[in-house]
Short mmCIF file of C-alpha atoms and ligand atoms in Angstrom, two decimals:
data_model
loop_
_atom_site.label_atom_id
_atom_site.label_comp_id
_atom_site.label_asym_id
_atom_site.label_seq_id
_atom_site.Cartn_x
_atom_site.Cartn_y
_atom_site.Cartn_z
CA MET A 175 108.14 104.08 79.70
CA SER A 176 111.77 104.62 81.12
CA ARG A 177 114.72 103.41 78.90
CA PHE A 178 115.51 100.98 82.12
CA LEU A 179 112.04 99.40 82.16
CA SER A 180 113.29 95.85 80.93
CA ALA A 181 111.27 94.02 78.24
CA ARG A 182 109.51 91.33 79.78
CA LEU A 183 107.38 94.77 80.76
CA GLU A 184 107.60 96.59 78.09
CA ALA A 185 105.45 93.74 75.52
CA LEU A 186 103.35 93.72 78.78
CA GLN A 187 100.03 94.82 78.87
CA PRO A 188 98.72 96.06 82.16
CA TYR A 189 94.98 95.84 83.03
CA THR A 190 92.31 97.69 82.87
CA PRO A 191 90.34 98.54 85.66
CA GLY A 192 87.30 100.12 85.80
CA GLU A 193 87.43 103.23 85.76
CA GLN A 194 87.80 105.38 89.00
CA LEU A 195 86.30 108.85 88.55
CA GLY A 196 87.33 110.95 91.70
CA GLY A 197 85.26 114.42 91.94
CA GLN A 198 82.98 114.27 89.09
CA LYS A 199 79.77 112.09 91.10
CA PHE A 200 78.58 109.42 88.51
CA ILE A 201 76.44 106.64 89.83
CA LYS A 202 79.20 103.66 88.82
CA LEU A 203 78.06 100.67 87.27
CA ASN A 204 81.29 99.73 86.12
CA ALA A 205 83.61 98.00 88.55
CA ASN A 206 80.82 95.42 90.40
CA GLU A 207 81.32 97.00 93.97
CA SER A 208 78.36 96.86 96.02
CA PRO A 209 76.08 99.76 96.43
CA TYR A 210 75.71 98.77 99.72
CA PRO A 211 78.10 100.02 102.85
CA PRO A 212 79.22 97.43 105.02
CA SER A 213 77.68 95.84 107.66
CA PRO A 214 77.28 97.87 111.16
CA LEU A 215 79.37 95.64 112.55
CA VAL A 216 81.97 96.24 110.12
CA ILE A 217 82.37 100.07 110.62
CA ALA A 218 81.86 100.10 113.92
CA SER A 219 85.04 97.13 114.29
CA LEU A 220 86.84 100.32 112.24
CA GLY A 221 87.28 102.55 115.76
CA GLU A 222 89.77 104.36 117.21
CA ARG A 223 91.43 101.75 118.70
CA GLU A 224 92.03 100.05 115.64
CA ALA A 225 93.66 103.12 113.96
CA ALA A 226 96.01 103.67 117.29
CA ASP A 227 97.57 99.40 116.53
CA LEU A 228 98.12 100.82 112.88
CA ARG A 229 101.46 101.73 114.62
CA LEU A 230 101.84 97.72 114.84
CA TYR A 231 102.57 95.07 112.46
CA PRO A 232 99.53 92.91 111.64
CA ASP A 233 99.45 89.51 112.04
CA SER A 234 101.03 87.85 110.05
CA SER A 235 99.48 85.05 109.61
CA CYS A 236 96.01 86.09 109.40
CA SER A 237 95.05 83.39 112.37
CA ALA A 238 91.91 85.10 113.76
CA LEU A 239 90.03 86.39 110.08
CA ARG A 240 91.13 82.44 109.15
CA GLN A 241 88.79 81.02 112.00
CA ALA A 242 86.57 82.73 111.20
CA ILE A 243 86.61 81.99 107.98
CA ALA A 244 86.95 78.58 108.33
CA ASP A 245 83.62 78.71 110.83
CA SER A 246 82.00 80.05 108.67
CA TYR A 247 82.61 78.17 106.19
CA GLY A 248 82.58 74.50 108.22
CA VAL A 249 86.85 73.71 107.00
CA GLU A 250 89.92 73.17 109.26
CA LYS A 251 91.85 76.90 109.31
CA ASP A 252 94.76 75.75 107.72
CA CYS A 253 92.09 75.18 104.66
CA VAL A 254 92.11 79.06 104.63
CA ILE A 255 95.12 81.72 102.79
CA VAL A 256 93.49 85.73 102.84
CA GLY A 257 94.70 87.55 100.99
CA ASN A 258 95.27 91.33 99.71
CA GLY A 259 92.43 90.87 97.85
CA SER A 260 91.90 87.51 95.67
CA ASP A 261 93.84 89.10 92.78
CA GLU A 262 96.83 88.45 94.36
CA ILE A 263 95.85 85.15 96.15
CA LEU A 264 95.28 84.51 92.56
CA TYR A 265 98.29 85.73 91.34
CA PHE A 266 99.89 83.37 94.65
CA ALA A 267 98.48 80.62 92.62
CA LEU A 268 99.77 81.00 89.62
CA SER A 269 103.27 81.48 90.82
CA ALA A 270 103.37 78.38 92.89
CA PHE A 271 102.12 75.72 90.04
CA CYS A 272 103.09 77.83 86.79
CA ASP A 273 106.56 78.24 84.72
CA SER A 274 107.41 78.64 81.87
CA GLU A 275 106.62 75.32 80.99
CA HIS A 276 104.14 74.54 82.32
CA GLY A 277 101.18 76.64 81.86
CA PHE A 278 97.07 76.80 82.70
CA VAL A 279 94.60 76.90 80.09
CA CYS A 280 91.44 79.28 81.14
CA PRO A 281 88.67 80.44 79.09
CA GLN A 282 89.23 82.52 75.74
CA ILE A 283 86.63 85.06 77.07
CA THR A 284 86.73 85.60 81.65
CA TYR A 285 88.47 87.92 83.89
CA SER A 286 91.64 89.38 81.63
CA PHE A 287 93.90 89.53 84.31
CA TYR A 288 94.32 85.52 84.54
CA GLU A 289 96.53 86.78 80.70
CA VAL A 290 98.16 89.63 82.58
CA TRP A 291 99.84 87.63 85.17
CA ALA A 292 101.02 84.88 82.86
CA ALA A 293 102.85 87.73 80.94
CA LEU A 294 104.03 88.87 83.89
CA LEU A 295 105.40 85.80 85.08
CA GLY A 296 105.69 84.50 81.95
CA VAL A 297 103.77 82.04 82.11
CA PRO A 298 102.23 79.98 79.16
CA CYS A 299 98.54 80.92 79.27
CA VAL A 300 95.98 78.98 76.67
CA LYS A 301 92.80 80.12 76.28
CA VAL A 302 89.77 77.60 75.49
CA PRO A 303 86.81 78.90 72.95
CA LEU A 304 83.33 79.49 75.04
CA ARG A 305 80.01 78.31 72.71
CA GLN A 306 78.85 79.63 71.16
CA ASP A 307 75.91 81.15 73.92
CA PHE A 308 79.07 82.34 76.30
CA THR A 309 78.50 78.79 78.17
CA ILE A 310 81.66 76.51 79.24
CA ASP A 311 82.02 73.29 77.19
CA VAL A 312 83.92 71.30 79.74
CA GLY A 313 85.12 68.34 76.87
CA PRO A 314 88.77 69.80 76.37
CA TYR A 315 89.80 70.77 79.87
CA LEU A 316 89.36 66.61 80.32
CA GLY A 317 92.32 65.48 81.19
CA CYS A 318 93.50 68.54 79.98
CA GLY A 319 97.28 68.06 81.74
CA SER A 320 97.87 71.34 82.48
CA THR A 321 96.91 74.24 85.47
CA ILE A 322 93.13 75.51 85.03
CA VAL A 323 91.13 78.33 86.31
CA ILE A 324 87.52 79.00 85.42
CA ALA A 325 85.68 82.10 86.80
CA ASN A 326 82.65 80.45 88.60
CA PRO A 327 79.78 82.33 87.64
CA ASN A 328 82.48 83.36 84.47
CA ALA A 329 83.46 86.96 83.93
CA PRO A 330 82.21 88.86 82.37
CA THR A 331 79.76 86.52 80.78
CA ALA A 332 78.29 86.00 84.09
CA ILE A 333 76.87 82.34 83.39
CA ALA A 334 77.41 80.33 85.96
CA LEU A 335 79.22 76.14 85.35
CA GLU A 336 77.11 73.64 87.46
CA ARG A 337 79.68 71.86 90.11
CA GLY A 338 78.87 68.05 89.11
CA GLU A 339 81.11 69.80 85.31
CA ILE A 340 83.24 71.59 87.12
CA GLU A 341 83.66 67.83 89.49
CA ARG A 342 84.12 66.13 85.90
CA ILE A 343 87.33 68.73 85.54
CA ILE A 344 88.21 68.19 88.94
CA LYS A 345 88.49 64.26 88.43
CA ASP A 346 90.16 63.94 85.41
CA ASN A 347 92.42 66.27 86.21
CA PRO A 348 94.65 64.59 89.39
CA ASP A 349 97.59 65.50 88.97
CA ASN A 350 96.35 69.45 87.91
CA VAL A 351 96.06 71.85 90.33
CA VAL A 352 91.85 73.56 89.16
CA ILE A 353 91.58 77.16 90.48
CA ILE A 354 88.09 78.14 90.52
CA ASP A 355 87.17 81.74 91.70
CA GLU A 356 84.43 82.26 92.74
CA ALA A 357 84.14 86.26 93.03
CA TYR A 358 80.64 86.77 92.03
CA ILE A 359 78.85 82.22 94.14
CA ASP A 360 77.03 84.56 96.34
CA PHE A 361 74.34 85.69 93.94
CA GLY A 362 74.22 82.44 92.58
CA GLY A 363 75.60 79.02 91.46
CA GLU A 364 76.74 75.89 93.29
CA SER A 365 80.41 76.59 95.40
CA CYS A 366 82.99 74.62 95.47
CA VAL A 367 84.20 74.19 98.75
CA PRO A 368 82.63 71.39 100.18
CA LEU A 369 84.82 69.62 97.67
CA THR A 370 87.81 70.85 98.83
CA LYS A 371 87.67 67.64 101.45
CA VAL A 372 87.40 65.92 98.61
CA TYR A 373 89.74 67.36 96.44
CA ASP A 374 93.34 68.08 96.91
CA ASN A 375 93.68 69.69 93.75
CA LEU A 376 91.21 72.14 93.86
CA LEU A 377 91.63 75.60 94.85
CA VAL A 378 88.43 78.01 95.28
CA VAL A 379 89.53 81.44 95.35
CA GLN A 380 87.37 84.11 97.21
CA THR A 381 86.80 87.94 97.19
CA PHE A 382 85.98 90.82 100.73
CA SER A 383 85.75 93.15 97.32
CA LYS A 384 81.83 92.27 95.84
CA SER A 385 79.38 90.60 97.38
CA ARG A 386 80.81 91.86 101.50
CA SER A 387 81.02 95.37 100.28
CA LEU A 388 84.32 95.39 101.03
CA ALA A 389 86.84 96.31 98.09
CA GLY A 390 88.19 99.24 99.24
CA ALA A 391 90.08 97.60 101.84
CA ARG A 392 91.42 94.78 99.25
CA LEU A 393 90.60 90.80 100.87
CA GLY A 394 90.15 87.86 99.35
CA MET A 395 90.62 83.99 100.69
CA ALA A 396 91.00 80.81 99.17
CA VAL A 397 90.16 77.88 100.24
CA GLY A 398 91.53 73.88 99.42
CA ASN A 399 93.41 70.90 100.92
CA ALA A 400 96.35 72.46 103.58
CA ALA A 401 98.84 71.02 100.98
CA LEU A 402 98.12 73.55 98.19
CA ILE A 403 97.55 76.81 101.06
CA ASN A 404 100.93 75.92 102.58
CA ASP A 405 101.95 76.29 98.45
CA LEU A 406 100.93 79.71 98.49
CA ASP A 407 101.85 80.36 102.02
CA ARG A 408 105.70 80.05 100.73
CA VAL A 409 104.66 82.53 98.40
CA ARG A 410 103.21 84.48 100.68
CA ASN A 411 106.23 85.01 102.64
CA SER A 412 108.62 84.71 100.14
CA PHE A 413 106.80 88.20 98.53
CA ASN A 414 104.81 90.21 102.37
CA PRO A 415 104.18 88.38 104.93
CA TYR A 416 102.25 91.62 105.79
CA ASN A 417 100.41 91.29 102.94
CA VAL A 418 96.81 91.40 104.74
CA ASP A 419 96.38 94.98 106.55
CA ARG A 420 95.36 95.36 110.64
CA LEU A 421 91.30 97.61 109.42
CA ALA A 422 91.56 95.14 106.62
CA LEU A 423 91.66 92.54 109.47
CA ALA A 424 89.65 94.04 111.87
CA ALA A 425 86.83 94.36 108.65
CA GLY A 426 86.94 90.89 107.39
CA CYS A 427 86.43 89.44 111.17
CA ALA A 428 83.16 91.36 111.32
CA ALA A 429 82.57 90.71 107.93
CA MET A 430 82.68 86.86 108.41
CA LYS A 431 79.94 87.61 111.80
CA SER A 432 77.71 90.21 109.45
CA ALA A 433 76.28 86.64 107.42
CA ASP A 434 72.45 87.66 107.56
CA TYR A 435 72.90 91.93 107.36
CA TYR A 436 75.02 91.00 103.50
CA ARG A 437 72.33 88.18 102.48
CA VAL A 438 69.93 90.55 102.73
CA ALA A 439 72.37 93.06 100.83
CA ARG A 440 72.40 89.92 97.98
CA ASP A 441 68.73 89.01 97.71
CA LYS A 442 68.42 93.05 96.95
CA ILE A 443 70.56 92.97 94.43
CA VAL A 444 68.95 89.87 92.92
CA ALA A 445 66.11 90.56 93.17
CA THR A 446 66.87 94.25 91.54
CA ARG A 447 69.25 91.79 88.73
CA SER A 448 66.16 90.41 87.95
CA TYR A 449 63.97 93.30 87.80
CA THR A 450 67.09 95.26 85.85
CA ALA A 451 66.83 92.30 83.42
CA ASP A 452 63.38 93.05 82.57
CA ARG A 453 62.71 95.93 81.84
CA LEU A 454 66.41 95.74 79.70
CA ARG A 455 64.23 93.16 77.49
CA ALA A 456 61.51 95.14 77.61
CA LEU A 457 64.36 97.88 75.46
CA GLY A 458 65.14 95.30 73.01
CA PHE A 459 68.16 94.19 75.21
CA GLU A 460 69.40 90.74 75.28
CA MET A 461 71.82 89.02 77.40
CA THR A 462 73.01 85.68 79.08
CA GLU A 463 71.12 84.35 82.13
CA SER A 464 73.43 86.30 84.87
CA SER A 465 74.74 84.54 88.13
CA THR A 466 76.43 87.24 89.35
CA ASN A 467 75.64 91.04 90.29
CA PHE A 468 76.17 92.12 86.53
CA LEU A 469 74.10 92.03 84.14
CA PHE A 470 76.68 91.17 79.72
CA VAL A 471 73.98 93.10 77.39
CA ARG A 472 73.84 93.32 73.55
CA SER A 473 71.42 95.58 71.67
CA ASP A 474 71.04 95.14 67.89
CA ARG A 475 69.61 99.23 68.39
CA ILE A 476 72.81 100.32 69.88
CA SER A 477 76.25 99.62 69.49
CA GLY A 478 78.13 98.98 72.56
CA GLN A 479 80.61 101.78 72.64
CA GLU A 480 77.97 104.01 71.68
CA LEU A 481 75.86 102.82 74.73
CA TYR A 482 79.00 102.87 76.68
CA GLU A 483 79.31 106.46 75.80
CA GLN A 484 75.90 108.59 75.78
CA LEU A 485 76.03 106.72 79.58
CA LYS A 486 79.31 108.16 80.71
CA ALA A 487 77.84 112.05 78.96
CA ARG A 488 74.57 111.11 81.33
CA GLY A 489 76.53 110.40 84.77
CA ILE A 490 76.10 107.07 84.51
CA LEU A 491 79.41 104.19 84.05
CA ILE A 492 79.40 100.65 82.33
CA ARG A 493 81.83 99.12 81.65
CA HIS A 494 82.92 98.42 77.76
CA PHE A 495 85.12 96.10 76.33
CA PRO A 496 87.03 97.08 73.04
CA THR A 497 88.13 93.91 71.65
CA PRO A 498 86.22 92.10 69.23
CA GLU A 499 85.05 89.22 70.87
CA LEU A 500 83.52 91.44 73.73
CA ASP A 501 82.77 95.33 71.83
CA ASP A 502 79.02 94.31 70.82
CA TYR A 503 78.96 94.39 74.20
CA ASN A 504 78.16 95.98 77.64
CA ARG A 505 78.69 95.06 81.51
CA ILE A 506 76.53 96.19 83.67
CA THR A 507 76.58 96.22 87.15
CA ILE A 508 73.74 95.71 89.78
CA GLY A 509 73.44 99.03 91.35
CA SER A 510 70.96 100.07 94.12
CA GLY A 511 67.24 99.93 92.93
CA THR A 512 67.14 104.41 92.81
CA GLU A 513 70.55 104.15 90.80
CA MET A 514 68.87 101.20 87.96
CA THR A 515 66.10 103.48 88.00
CA ALA A 516 68.20 106.02 86.65
CA LEU A 517 69.87 103.85 84.71
CA LEU A 518 67.37 102.32 82.59
CA PHE A 519 66.12 106.02 82.16
CA ALA A 520 68.03 107.04 80.88
CA VAL A 521 68.79 104.17 78.72
CA GLU A 522 65.16 104.70 77.19
CA LYS A 523 66.21 108.31 76.42
CA ILE A 524 69.47 107.60 74.70
CA LEU A 525 66.87 104.76 72.37
CA GLU A 526 64.39 107.19 71.99
CA GLY A 527 63.13 108.20 68.28
CA ARG A 528 66.31 104.72 67.36
CA LYS A 529 64.56 100.93 65.42
C1 PLP B 808 86.71 91.47 90.91
C2 PLP B 808 87.19 89.71 90.95
C3 PLP B 808 87.84 89.35 90.98
C4 PLP B 808 89.56 90.32 91.89
O1 PLP B 808 88.68 90.80 93.11
P1 PLP B 808 89.70 91.82 94.12
O2 PLP B 808 89.25 91.01 95.36
O3 PLP B 808 89.22 92.35 95.68
O4 PLP B 808 91.24 91.65 94.43
C5 PLP B 808 89.15 88.40 91.03
N1 PLP B 808 88.19 87.20 89.70
C6 PLP B 808 87.39 88.70 89.57
C7 PLP B 808 87.21 87.15 88.28
C8 PLP B 808 86.69 88.86 89.63
O5 PLP B 808 85.35 89.91 89.00
#
């Protein structure tokens, strides 16, 4: 820290992303990236012509991509916004709908970036405890009178909340925005996108980073009532009207035309998830019911920290959260079949000779 840093930033604890170790050949099961490449159409869209056009600013309105999303989701184009990752959109949403007096509530255990943004924006963040089994009890959210942020399925718990339960929250908070972060929705659970046509206080945020194999493109989207989307656009145009670059726009359009390809990839990941879960259970692991592309696991046979370290020593990265409530657990991304075979082999070796 320099002596010039503002006191507000000095006090803030930034988000720690999953390790991205360059050079070494790790099996990366720590950032919930897809093990599969983007669709052939996406790769073909990033040709020489697109590169040559980089001298020009991108379309600030992101018109073609928003239209492609709108067509695919059966909504109007003015009900869609795109951003530099869904992280940016979530940040825009908290900037738009919260301030120092009007904070938001979110689950106690969830995507830890929410509270980082709260600190950065000076917005109060109230955390609602989960049930003992890590499921979300909607009770405390009903009529809570503040903006609500819920990841569905939730992370790192991997558990999905029924759409009907989310609808209860939306209905019971008509004067507050309910933000549903659907980063993992393609791997399980029911999307709330259809509800955006019924409720003007619902914002559904999705990403191209997980099920669409485009984490490196930094592309996210939100669907909601046109007035809500317009509010987000106000923030976007006050921050960076060229927030999505030309290559990402081209890749995103091609990705929206590749539904079949991504469905096949998703099905493979879901099948690998089920196989990996069974094998880990046989090795004595407990886990939540995953509706995502990762497993949230623990075992009496080994601590979360030790499993993380031992796998890292064997060239496999998983995610460990060193907080008191999550210390026992690890989050393991579902990789390719080969990667999961290597993981299971390594776990067996690590546990060999233990009770
Ligand atoms: C990965 C993730 C995001 C961020 O996605 P980007 O679009 O890559 O910024 C947002 N929310 C949750 C819960 C995630 O797991």
